[in-house]
Short mmCIF file of C-alpha atoms and ligand atoms in Angstrom, two decimals:
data_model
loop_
_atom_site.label_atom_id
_atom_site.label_comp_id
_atom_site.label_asym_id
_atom_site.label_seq_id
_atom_site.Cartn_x
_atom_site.Cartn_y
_atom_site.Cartn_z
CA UNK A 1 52.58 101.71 3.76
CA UNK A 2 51.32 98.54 5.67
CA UNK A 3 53.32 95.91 6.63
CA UNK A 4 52.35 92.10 5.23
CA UNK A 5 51.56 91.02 9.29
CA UNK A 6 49.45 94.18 8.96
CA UNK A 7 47.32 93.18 6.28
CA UNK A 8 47.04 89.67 7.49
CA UNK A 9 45.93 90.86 10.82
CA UNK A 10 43.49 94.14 9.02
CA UNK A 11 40.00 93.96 7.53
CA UNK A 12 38.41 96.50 6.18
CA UNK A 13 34.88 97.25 8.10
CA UNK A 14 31.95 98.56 5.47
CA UNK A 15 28.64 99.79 7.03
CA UNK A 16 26.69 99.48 3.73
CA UNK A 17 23.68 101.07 2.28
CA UNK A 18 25.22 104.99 3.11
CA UNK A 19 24.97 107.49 0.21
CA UNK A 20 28.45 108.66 -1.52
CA UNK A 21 28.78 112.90 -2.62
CA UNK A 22 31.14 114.62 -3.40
CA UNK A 23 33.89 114.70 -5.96
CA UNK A 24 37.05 112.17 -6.00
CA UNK A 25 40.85 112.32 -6.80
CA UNK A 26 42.22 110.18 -9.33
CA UNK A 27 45.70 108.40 -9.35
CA UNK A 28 48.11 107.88 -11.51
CA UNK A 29 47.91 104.72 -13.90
CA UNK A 30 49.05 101.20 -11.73
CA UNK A 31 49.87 99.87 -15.20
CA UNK A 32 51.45 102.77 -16.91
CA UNK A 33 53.58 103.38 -13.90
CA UNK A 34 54.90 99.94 -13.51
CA UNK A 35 56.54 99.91 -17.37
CA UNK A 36 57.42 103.46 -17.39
CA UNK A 37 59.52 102.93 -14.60
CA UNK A 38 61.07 99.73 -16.50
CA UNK A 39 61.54 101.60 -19.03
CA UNK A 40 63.77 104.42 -17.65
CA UNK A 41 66.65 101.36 -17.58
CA UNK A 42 66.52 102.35 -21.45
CA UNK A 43 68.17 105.61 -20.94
CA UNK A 44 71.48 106.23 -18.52
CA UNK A 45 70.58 109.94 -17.70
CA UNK A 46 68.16 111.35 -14.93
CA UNK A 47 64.53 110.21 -14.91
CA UNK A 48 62.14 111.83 -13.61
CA UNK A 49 58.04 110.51 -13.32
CA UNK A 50 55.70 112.49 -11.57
CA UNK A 51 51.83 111.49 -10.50
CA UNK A 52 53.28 108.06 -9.30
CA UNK A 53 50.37 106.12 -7.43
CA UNK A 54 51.37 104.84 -3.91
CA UNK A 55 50.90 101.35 -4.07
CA UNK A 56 52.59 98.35 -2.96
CA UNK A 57 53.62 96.91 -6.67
CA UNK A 58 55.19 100.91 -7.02
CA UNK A 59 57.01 99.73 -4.35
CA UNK A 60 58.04 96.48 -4.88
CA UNK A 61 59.54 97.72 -9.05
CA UNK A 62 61.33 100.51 -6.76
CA UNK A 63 62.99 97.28 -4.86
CA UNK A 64 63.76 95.59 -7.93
CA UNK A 65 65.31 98.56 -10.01
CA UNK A 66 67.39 99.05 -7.35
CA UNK A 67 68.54 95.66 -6.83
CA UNK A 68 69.88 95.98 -10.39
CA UNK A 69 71.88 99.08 -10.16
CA UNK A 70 69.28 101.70 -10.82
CA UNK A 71 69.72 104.86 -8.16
CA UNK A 72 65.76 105.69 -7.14
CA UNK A 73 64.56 108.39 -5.10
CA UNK A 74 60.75 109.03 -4.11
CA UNK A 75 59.24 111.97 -3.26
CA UNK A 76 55.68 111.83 -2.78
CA UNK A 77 53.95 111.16 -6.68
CA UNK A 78 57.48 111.95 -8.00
CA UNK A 79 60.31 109.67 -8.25
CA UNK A 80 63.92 110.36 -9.65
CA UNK A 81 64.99 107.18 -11.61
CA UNK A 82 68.77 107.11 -13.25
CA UNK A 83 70.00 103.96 -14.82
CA UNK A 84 73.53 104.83 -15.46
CA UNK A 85 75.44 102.49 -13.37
CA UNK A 86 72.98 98.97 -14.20
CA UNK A 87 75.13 95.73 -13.94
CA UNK A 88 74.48 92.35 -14.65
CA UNK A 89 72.85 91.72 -11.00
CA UNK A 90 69.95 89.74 -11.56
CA UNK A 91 67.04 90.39 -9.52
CA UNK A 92 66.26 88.91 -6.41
CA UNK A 93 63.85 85.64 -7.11
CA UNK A 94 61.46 86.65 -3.84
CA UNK A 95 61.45 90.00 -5.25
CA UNK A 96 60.19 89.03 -8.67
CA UNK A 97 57.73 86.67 -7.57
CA UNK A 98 55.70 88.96 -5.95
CA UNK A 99 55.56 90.91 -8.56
CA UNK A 100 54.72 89.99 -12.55
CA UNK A 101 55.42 93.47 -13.89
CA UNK A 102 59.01 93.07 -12.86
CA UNK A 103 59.73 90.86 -16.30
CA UNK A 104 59.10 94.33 -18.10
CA UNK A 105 62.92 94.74 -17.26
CA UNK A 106 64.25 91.91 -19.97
CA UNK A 107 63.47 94.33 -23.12
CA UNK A 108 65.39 97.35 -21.74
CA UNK A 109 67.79 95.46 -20.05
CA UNK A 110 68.72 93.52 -22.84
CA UNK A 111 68.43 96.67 -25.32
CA UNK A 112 71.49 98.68 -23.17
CA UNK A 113 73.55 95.54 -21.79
CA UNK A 114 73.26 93.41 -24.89
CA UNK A 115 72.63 90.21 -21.96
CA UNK A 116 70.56 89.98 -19.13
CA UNK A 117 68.92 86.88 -16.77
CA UNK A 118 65.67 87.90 -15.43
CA UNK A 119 63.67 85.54 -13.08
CA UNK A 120 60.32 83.68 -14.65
CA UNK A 121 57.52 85.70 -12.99
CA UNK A 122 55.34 83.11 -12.87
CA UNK A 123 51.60 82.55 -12.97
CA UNK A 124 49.32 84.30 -10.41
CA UNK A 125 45.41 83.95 -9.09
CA UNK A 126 43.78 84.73 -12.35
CA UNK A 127 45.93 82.56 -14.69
CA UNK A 128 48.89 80.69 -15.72
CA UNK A 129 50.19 83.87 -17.58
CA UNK A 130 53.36 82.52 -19.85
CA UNK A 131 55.60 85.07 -21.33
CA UNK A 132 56.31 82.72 -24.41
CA UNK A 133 55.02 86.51 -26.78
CA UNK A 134 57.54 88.41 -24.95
CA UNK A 135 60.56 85.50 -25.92
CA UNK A 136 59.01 85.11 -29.27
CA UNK A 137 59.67 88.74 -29.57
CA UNK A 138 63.24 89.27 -28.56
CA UNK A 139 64.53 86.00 -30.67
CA UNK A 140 62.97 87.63 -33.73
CA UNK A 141 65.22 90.83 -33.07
CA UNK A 142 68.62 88.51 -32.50
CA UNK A 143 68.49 87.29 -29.04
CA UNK A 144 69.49 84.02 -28.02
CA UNK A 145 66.66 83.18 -25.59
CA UNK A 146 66.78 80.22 -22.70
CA UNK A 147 64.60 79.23 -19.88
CA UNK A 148 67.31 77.47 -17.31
CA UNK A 149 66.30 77.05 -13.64
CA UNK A 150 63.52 79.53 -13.69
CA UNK A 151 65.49 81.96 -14.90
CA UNK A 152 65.26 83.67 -18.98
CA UNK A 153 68.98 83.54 -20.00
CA UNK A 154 68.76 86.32 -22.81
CA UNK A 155 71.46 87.57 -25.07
CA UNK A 156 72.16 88.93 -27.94
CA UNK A 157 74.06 87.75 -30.96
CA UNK A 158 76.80 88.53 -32.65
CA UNK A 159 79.56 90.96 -31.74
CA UNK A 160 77.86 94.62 -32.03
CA UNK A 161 75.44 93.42 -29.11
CA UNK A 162 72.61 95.59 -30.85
CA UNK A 163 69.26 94.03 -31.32
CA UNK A 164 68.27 94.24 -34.83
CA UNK A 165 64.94 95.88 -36.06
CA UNK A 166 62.42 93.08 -37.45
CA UNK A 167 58.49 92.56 -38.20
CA UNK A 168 56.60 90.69 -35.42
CA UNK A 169 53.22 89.50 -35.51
CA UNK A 170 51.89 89.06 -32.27
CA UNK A 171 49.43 85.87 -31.97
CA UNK A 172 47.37 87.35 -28.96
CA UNK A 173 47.68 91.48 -28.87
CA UNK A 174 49.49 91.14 -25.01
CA UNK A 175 49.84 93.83 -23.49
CA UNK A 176 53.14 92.74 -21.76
CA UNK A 177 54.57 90.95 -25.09
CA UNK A 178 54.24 94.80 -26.79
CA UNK A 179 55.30 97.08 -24.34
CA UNK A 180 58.74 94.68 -24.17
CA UNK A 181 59.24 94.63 -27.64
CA UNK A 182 58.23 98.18 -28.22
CA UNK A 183 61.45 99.14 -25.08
CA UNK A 184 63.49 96.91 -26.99
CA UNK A 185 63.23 98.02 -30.06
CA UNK A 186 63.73 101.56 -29.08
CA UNK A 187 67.05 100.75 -29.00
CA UNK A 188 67.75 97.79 -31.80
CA UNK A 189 69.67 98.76 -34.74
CA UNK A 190 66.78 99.30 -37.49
CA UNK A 191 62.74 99.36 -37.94
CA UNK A 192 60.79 96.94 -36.22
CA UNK A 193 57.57 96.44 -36.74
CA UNK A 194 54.94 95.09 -34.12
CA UNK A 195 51.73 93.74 -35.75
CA UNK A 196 48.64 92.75 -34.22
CA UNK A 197 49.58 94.80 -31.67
CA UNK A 198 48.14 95.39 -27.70
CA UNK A 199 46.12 99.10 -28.06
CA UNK A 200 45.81 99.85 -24.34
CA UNK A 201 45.89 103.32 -23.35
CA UNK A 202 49.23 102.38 -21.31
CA UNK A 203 50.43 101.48 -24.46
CA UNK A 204 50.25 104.71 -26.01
CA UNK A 205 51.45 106.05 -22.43
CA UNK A 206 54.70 104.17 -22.55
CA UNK A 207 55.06 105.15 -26.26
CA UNK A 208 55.00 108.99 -25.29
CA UNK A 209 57.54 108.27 -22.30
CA UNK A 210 59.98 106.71 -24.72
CA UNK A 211 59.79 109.55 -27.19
CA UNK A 212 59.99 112.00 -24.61
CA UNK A 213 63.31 110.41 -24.38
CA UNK A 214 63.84 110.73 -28.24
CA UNK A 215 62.78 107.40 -28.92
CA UNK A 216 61.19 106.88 -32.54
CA UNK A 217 57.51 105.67 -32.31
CA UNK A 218 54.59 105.66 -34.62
CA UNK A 219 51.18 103.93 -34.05
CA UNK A 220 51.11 103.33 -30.34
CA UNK A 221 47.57 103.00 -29.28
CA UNK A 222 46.54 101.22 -32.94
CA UNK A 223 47.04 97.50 -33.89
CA UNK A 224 50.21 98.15 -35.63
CA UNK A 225 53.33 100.06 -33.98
CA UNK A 226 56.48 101.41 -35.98
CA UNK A 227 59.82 102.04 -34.07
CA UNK A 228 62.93 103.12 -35.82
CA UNK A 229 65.79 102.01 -33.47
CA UNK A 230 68.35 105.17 -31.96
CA UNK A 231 71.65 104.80 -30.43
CA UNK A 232 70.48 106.43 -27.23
CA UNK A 233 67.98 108.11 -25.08
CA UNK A 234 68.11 111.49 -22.73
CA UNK A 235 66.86 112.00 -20.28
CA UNK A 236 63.12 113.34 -19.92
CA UNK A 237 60.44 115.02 -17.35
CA UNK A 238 57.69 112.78 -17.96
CA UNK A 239 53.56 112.74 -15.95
CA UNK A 240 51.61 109.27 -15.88
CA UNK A 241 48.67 109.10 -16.90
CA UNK A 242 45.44 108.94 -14.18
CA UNK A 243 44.29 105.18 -13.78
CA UNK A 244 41.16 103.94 -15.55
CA UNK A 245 40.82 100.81 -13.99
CA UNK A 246 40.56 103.14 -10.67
CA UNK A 247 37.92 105.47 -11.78
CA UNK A 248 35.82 102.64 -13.12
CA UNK A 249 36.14 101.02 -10.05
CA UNK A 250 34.51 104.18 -8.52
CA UNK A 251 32.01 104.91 -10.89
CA UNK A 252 30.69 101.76 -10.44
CA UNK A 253 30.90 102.80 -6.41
CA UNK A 254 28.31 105.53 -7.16
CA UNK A 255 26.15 103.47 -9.44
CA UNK A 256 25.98 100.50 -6.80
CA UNK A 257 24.95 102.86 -4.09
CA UNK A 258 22.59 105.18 -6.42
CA UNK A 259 24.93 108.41 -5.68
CA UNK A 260 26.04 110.81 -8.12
CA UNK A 261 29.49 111.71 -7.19
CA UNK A 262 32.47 112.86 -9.84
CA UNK A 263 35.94 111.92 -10.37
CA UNK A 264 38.67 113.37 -11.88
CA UNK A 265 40.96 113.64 -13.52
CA UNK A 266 40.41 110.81 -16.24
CA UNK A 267 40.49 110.39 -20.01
CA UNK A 268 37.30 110.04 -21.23
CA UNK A 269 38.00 107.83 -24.57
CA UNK A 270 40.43 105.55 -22.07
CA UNK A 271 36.77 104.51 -20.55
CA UNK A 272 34.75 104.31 -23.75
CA UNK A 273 33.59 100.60 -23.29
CA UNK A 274 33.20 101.07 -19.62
CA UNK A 275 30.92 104.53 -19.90
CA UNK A 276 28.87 102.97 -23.13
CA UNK A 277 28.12 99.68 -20.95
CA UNK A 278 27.26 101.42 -17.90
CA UNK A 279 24.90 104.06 -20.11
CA UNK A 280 23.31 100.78 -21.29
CA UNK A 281 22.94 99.48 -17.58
CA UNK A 282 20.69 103.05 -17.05
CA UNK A 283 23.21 105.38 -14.61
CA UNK A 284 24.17 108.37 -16.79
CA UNK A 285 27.71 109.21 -16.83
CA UNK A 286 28.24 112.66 -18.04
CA UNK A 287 31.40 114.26 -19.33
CA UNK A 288 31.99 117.64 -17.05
CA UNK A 289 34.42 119.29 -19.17
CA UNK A 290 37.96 117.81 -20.96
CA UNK A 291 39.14 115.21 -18.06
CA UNK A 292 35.97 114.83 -14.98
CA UNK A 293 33.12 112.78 -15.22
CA UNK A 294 29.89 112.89 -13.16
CA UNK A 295 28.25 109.46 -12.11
CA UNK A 296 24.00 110.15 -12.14
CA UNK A 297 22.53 107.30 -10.53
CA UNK A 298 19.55 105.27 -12.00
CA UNK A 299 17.76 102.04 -11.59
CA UNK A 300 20.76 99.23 -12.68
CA UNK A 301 19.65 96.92 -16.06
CA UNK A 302 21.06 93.97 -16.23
CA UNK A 303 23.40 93.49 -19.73
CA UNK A 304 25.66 91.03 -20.80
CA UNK A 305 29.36 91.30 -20.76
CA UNK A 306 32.43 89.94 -22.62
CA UNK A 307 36.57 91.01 -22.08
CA UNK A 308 37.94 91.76 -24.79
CA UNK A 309 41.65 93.40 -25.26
CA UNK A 310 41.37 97.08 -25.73
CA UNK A 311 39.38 99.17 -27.33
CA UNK A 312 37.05 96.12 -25.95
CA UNK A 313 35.77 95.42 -21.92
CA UNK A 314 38.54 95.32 -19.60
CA UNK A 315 38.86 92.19 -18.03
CA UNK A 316 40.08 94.83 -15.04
CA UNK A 317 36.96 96.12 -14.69
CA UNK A 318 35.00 92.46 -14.96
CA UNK A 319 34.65 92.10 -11.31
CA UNK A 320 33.05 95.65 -10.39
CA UNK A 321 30.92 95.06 -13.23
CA UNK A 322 29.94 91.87 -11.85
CA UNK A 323 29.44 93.11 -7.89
CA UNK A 324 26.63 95.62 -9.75
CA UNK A 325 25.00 93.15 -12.07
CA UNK A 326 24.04 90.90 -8.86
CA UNK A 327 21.47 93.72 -7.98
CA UNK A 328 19.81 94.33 -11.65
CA UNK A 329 16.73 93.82 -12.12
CA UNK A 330 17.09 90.52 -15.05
CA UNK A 331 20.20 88.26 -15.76
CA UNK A 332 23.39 88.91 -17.19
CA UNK A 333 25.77 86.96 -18.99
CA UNK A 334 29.15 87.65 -17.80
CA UNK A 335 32.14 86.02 -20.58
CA UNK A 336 35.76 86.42 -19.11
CA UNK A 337 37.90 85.26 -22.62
CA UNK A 338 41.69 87.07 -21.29
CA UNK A 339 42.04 85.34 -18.22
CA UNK A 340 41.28 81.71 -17.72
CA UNK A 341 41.03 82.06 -13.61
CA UNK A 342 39.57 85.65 -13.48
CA UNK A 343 35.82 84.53 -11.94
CA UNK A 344 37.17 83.57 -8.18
CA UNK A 345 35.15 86.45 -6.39
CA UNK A 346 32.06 84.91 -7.27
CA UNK A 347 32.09 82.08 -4.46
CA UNK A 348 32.05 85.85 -2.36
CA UNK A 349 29.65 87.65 -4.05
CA UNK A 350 27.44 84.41 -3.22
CA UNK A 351 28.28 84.54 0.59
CA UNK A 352 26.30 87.99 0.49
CA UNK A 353 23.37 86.53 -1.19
CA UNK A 354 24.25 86.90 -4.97
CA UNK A 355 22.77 84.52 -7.53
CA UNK A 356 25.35 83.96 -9.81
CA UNK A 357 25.82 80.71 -11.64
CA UNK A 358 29.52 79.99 -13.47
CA UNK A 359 29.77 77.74 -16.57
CA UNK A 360 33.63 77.47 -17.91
CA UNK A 361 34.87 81.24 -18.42
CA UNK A 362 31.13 82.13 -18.61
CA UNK A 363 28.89 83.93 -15.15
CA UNK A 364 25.06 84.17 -15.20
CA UNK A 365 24.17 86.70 -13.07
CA UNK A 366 20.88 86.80 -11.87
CA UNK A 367 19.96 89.91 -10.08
CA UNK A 368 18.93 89.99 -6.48
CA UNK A 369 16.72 92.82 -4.65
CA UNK A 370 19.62 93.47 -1.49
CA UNK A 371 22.77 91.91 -0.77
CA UNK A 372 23.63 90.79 2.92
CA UNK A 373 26.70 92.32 4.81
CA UNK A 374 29.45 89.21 5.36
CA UNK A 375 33.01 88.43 6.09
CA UNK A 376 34.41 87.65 2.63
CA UNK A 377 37.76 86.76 1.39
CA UNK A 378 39.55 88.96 -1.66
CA UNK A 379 41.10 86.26 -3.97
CA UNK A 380 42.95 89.00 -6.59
CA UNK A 381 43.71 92.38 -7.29
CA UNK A 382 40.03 93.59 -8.38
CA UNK A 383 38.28 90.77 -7.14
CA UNK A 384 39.19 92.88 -4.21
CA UNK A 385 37.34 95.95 -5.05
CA UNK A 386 34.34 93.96 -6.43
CA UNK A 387 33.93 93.01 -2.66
CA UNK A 388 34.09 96.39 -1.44
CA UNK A 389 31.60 97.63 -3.74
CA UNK A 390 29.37 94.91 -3.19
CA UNK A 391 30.08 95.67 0.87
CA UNK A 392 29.28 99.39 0.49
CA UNK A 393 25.69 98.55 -1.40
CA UNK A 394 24.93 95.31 1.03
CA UNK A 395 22.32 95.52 3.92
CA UNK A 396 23.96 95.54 7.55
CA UNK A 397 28.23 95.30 8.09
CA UNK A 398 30.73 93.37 5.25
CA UNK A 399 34.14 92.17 6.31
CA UNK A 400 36.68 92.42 3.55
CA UNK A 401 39.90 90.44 4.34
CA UNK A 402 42.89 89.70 1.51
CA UNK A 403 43.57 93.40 1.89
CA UNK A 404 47.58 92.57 0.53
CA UNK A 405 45.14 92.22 -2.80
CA UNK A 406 43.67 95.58 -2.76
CA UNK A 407 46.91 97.39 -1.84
CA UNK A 408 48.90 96.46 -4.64
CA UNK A 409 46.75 98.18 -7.07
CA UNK A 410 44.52 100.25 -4.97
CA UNK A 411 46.00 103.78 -3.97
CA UNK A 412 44.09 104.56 -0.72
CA UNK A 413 40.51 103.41 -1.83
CA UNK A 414 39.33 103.57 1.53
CA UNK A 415 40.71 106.89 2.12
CA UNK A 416 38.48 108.12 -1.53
CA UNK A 417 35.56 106.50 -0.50
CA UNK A 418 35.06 107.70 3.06
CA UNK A 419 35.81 111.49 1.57
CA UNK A 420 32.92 110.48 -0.37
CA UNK A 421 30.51 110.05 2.74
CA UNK A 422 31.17 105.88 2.71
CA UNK A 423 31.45 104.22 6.31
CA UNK A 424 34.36 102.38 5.72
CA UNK A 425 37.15 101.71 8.25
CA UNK A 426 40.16 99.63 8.15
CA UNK A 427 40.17 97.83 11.72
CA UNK A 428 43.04 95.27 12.90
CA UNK A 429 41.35 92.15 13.96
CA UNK A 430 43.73 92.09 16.82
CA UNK A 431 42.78 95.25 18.15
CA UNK A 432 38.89 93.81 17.64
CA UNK A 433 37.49 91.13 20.07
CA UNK A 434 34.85 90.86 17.81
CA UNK A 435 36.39 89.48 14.97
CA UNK A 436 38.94 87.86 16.75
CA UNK A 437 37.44 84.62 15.07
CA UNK A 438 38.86 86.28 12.23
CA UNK A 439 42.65 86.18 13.10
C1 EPZ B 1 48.41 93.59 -18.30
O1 EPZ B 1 48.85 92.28 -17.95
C2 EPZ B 1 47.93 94.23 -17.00
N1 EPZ B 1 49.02 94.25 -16.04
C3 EPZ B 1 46.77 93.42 -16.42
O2 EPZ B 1 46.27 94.11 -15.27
C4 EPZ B 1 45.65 93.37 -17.43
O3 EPZ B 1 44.62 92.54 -16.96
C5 EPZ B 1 46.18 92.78 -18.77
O4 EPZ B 1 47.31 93.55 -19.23
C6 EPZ B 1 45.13 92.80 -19.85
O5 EPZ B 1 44.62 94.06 -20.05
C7 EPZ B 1 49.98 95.21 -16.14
O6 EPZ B 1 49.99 96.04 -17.03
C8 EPZ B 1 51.04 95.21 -15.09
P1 EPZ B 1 48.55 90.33 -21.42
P2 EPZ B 1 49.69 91.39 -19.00
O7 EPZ B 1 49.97 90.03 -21.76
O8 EPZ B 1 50.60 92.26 -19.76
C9 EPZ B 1 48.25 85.68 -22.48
C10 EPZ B 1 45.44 94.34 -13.08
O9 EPZ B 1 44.40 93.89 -12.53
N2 EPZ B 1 49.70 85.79 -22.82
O10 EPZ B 1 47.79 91.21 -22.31
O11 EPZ B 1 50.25 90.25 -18.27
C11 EPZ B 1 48.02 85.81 -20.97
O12 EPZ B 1 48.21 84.61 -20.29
C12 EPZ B 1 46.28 93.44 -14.00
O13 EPZ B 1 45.82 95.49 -12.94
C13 EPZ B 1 50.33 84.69 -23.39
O14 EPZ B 1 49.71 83.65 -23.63
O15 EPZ B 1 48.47 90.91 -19.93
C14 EPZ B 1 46.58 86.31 -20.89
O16 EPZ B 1 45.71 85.22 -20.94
C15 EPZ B 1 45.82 92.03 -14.00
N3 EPZ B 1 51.66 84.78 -23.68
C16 EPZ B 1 46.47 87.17 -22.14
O17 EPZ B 1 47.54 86.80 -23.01
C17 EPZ B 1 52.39 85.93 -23.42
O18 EPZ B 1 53.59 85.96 -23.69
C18 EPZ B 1 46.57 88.67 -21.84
O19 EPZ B 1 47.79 88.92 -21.21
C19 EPZ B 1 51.72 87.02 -22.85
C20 EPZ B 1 50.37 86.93 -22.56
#
């Protein structure tokens, strides 16, 4: 694992224009990962998750659990988690702050301890992100909620310390604000019932986790979740499931260099919107049996693209999407509606000679016959990977720097891409007297 100086000092070097073969490895889910291993605190017997991605944000939860009390141990994609001996320690604030998916603790925590602080996460590069669905949530099932210091004060009332089952109608389907509730509820005394309710695949992922543990769960995955509240959970033996942001990412790798490569393993119906858009774009993607998927490349259309929450667009996949549209032959309209500060990489994608023009949330994309090789900066998580795609389709050499981006969510992309045939090299600009100016 690289070291922060290391990233600083580390670009990543793309010769572009060089065809990808070949078939590619998929990792386990980023964001399944994250809130399965929060919610593992739910249950005080041995946990064990296997097909763990190695990323840095896998990293940093393992830092937090354990700074709480929870005994971790890591063995290559499999990690032992047991929650037995969890105090009231709150978690380090430096901790947290790097990393958002650490609030995912206050619903478990709260659900076994009856009380728990848990540092604000924050906002981040692509938006002010408030967790005011997750607090809405846990007052409705009898916690006393406060904000003091930067720190959520929960607890719950009365003497019992059990949350109590209730109906919640979520005003935005969040994907954080359901996967709380849903851990907390496993737990409260009662039905609760979670309306308007986040569909993600990782969703239905956590859902399986939790009844794997003998947790009581019905609807996961649809717009309205049941979950009938037990006194406790076992312990369970429990696989993640593989990553769609990360094989959209490299679809979109073979259809920006015209190379028909395939991936597996992935769920098909986790990529509907993704496959369906890039069908409409002209690349075929074709479905090679239950869980692989073959990329044939094709002259790129340009379409028009909104987020939506799930079963809609990703907003996780907006940026890749974007990097491609910039060399379709028409314009694009590119609508970002989940994240109001989600359309940073275009000032990048411009530095290599894209046309895109940004209105509010909205991107017009007008496509361009090459894109030049540059030194670009990655400003988020897949705003990061845009800029690799758009480096490994560009004329001449791109510099991609921001790599502490790409390795919180990016499990060796460099590694998958060059066993693919891309020339792709991650250089320290120390070690480099050619990019020194880069240091
Ligand atoms: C999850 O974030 C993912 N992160 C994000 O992936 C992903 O983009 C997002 O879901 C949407 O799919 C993890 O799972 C760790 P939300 P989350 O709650 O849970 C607003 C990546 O690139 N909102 O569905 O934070 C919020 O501000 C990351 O891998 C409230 O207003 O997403 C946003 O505008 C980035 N109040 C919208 O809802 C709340 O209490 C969607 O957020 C909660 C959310």
């Amino acid at each position: 694992m690289t070291t922060p100086l290391d990233e600083q000092q580390s670009v990543l070097e793309i010769q572009g224009q060089t065809p990808l073969r070949g078939e590619v490895n998929i990792s386990g889910a980023k964001n399944s990962a994250l809130v399965l291993m929060a919610g593992a605190i739910l249950c005080s017997e041995d946990c064990r998750l296997r097909n763990l991605p190695l990323l840095v944000d896998i990293e940093r939860m393992t830092q937090i659990l354990a700074a709480i009390g929870v005994k971790l141990n890591r063995k290559g994609d499999v990690i032992d988690i047991n929650a037995q001996d969890i105090g009231q320690d709150q978690a380090p604030y430096e901790l947290v702050s790097q990393l958002r998916a650490s609030f995912f603790v206050i619903g478990p925590l709260l659900a076994r301890l009856g009380m728990t602080r848990v540092p604000l996460p924050g906002g981040c590069a692509i938006g002010a992100r408030p967790v005011d669905l997750h607090v809405r949530g846990l007052q409705a099932m009898g916690a006393d909620v406060r904000i003091e210091h930067g720190v959520v004060h929960a607890c719950v009332r009365g003497s019992r310390k059990r949350l109590q089952g209730a109906k919640i109608y979520l005003d935005y389907p969040s994907v954080g604000a359901t996967e709380t509730i849903m851990m907390a509820a496993t737990l409260a005394e009662g039905e609760t019932i979670i309306e308007n309710a986040a569909q993600e695949p990782e969703i239905a992922d956590l859902a399986n986790f939790c009844r794997s543990m003998g947790a009581k769960i019905k609807g996961a995955g649809t717009n309205k979740i049941i979950i009938s509240g037990v006194e406790r959970l076992h312990s369970t033996d429990y696989c993640v499931i593989p990553d769609r942001i990360e094989a959209g990412t490299l679809l979109i790798a073979g259809a920006i260099t015209q190379s028909e490569i395939s991936l597996s393993p992935v769920f098909p119906e986790h990529l509907a919107s993704v496959i369906a858009k890039l069908r409409e774009m002209g690349p075929q993607v074709i479905m090679e049996g239950p869980d692989r998927l073959r990329l044939v490349p094709a002259p790129v259309r340009a379409t028009d693209i909104k987020t939506l929450p799930f079963p809609g667009f990703p907003t996780d996949m907006q940026a890749q999407f974007m990097a491609l549209l910039t060399l379709s032959e028409g314009s694009s309209m590119v609508t970002e509606t989940v994240f109001e500060n989600r359309l940073r990489h275009v000032a990048e994608l411009q530095r290599m000679g894209a046309d895109i023009r940004v209105k509010g949330n909205i991107a017009l994309v007008k496509g361009v016959p090459f894109l030049s090789g540059a030194p670009v900066m990655a400003t988020d998580l897949r705003a990061s990977a845009a800029l690799v795609l758009a480096g490994l389709a560009a004329q001449g050499t791109t510099l991609v720097q921001g790599l502490h981006h790409l390795d919180r969510g990016y499990d060796n992309l460099e590694g998958k891409l060059r066993k693919l045939g891309a020339n792709i090299r991650r250089i320290s600009v120390v070690d480099e007297p050619e990019y020194s100016a880069l240091s």
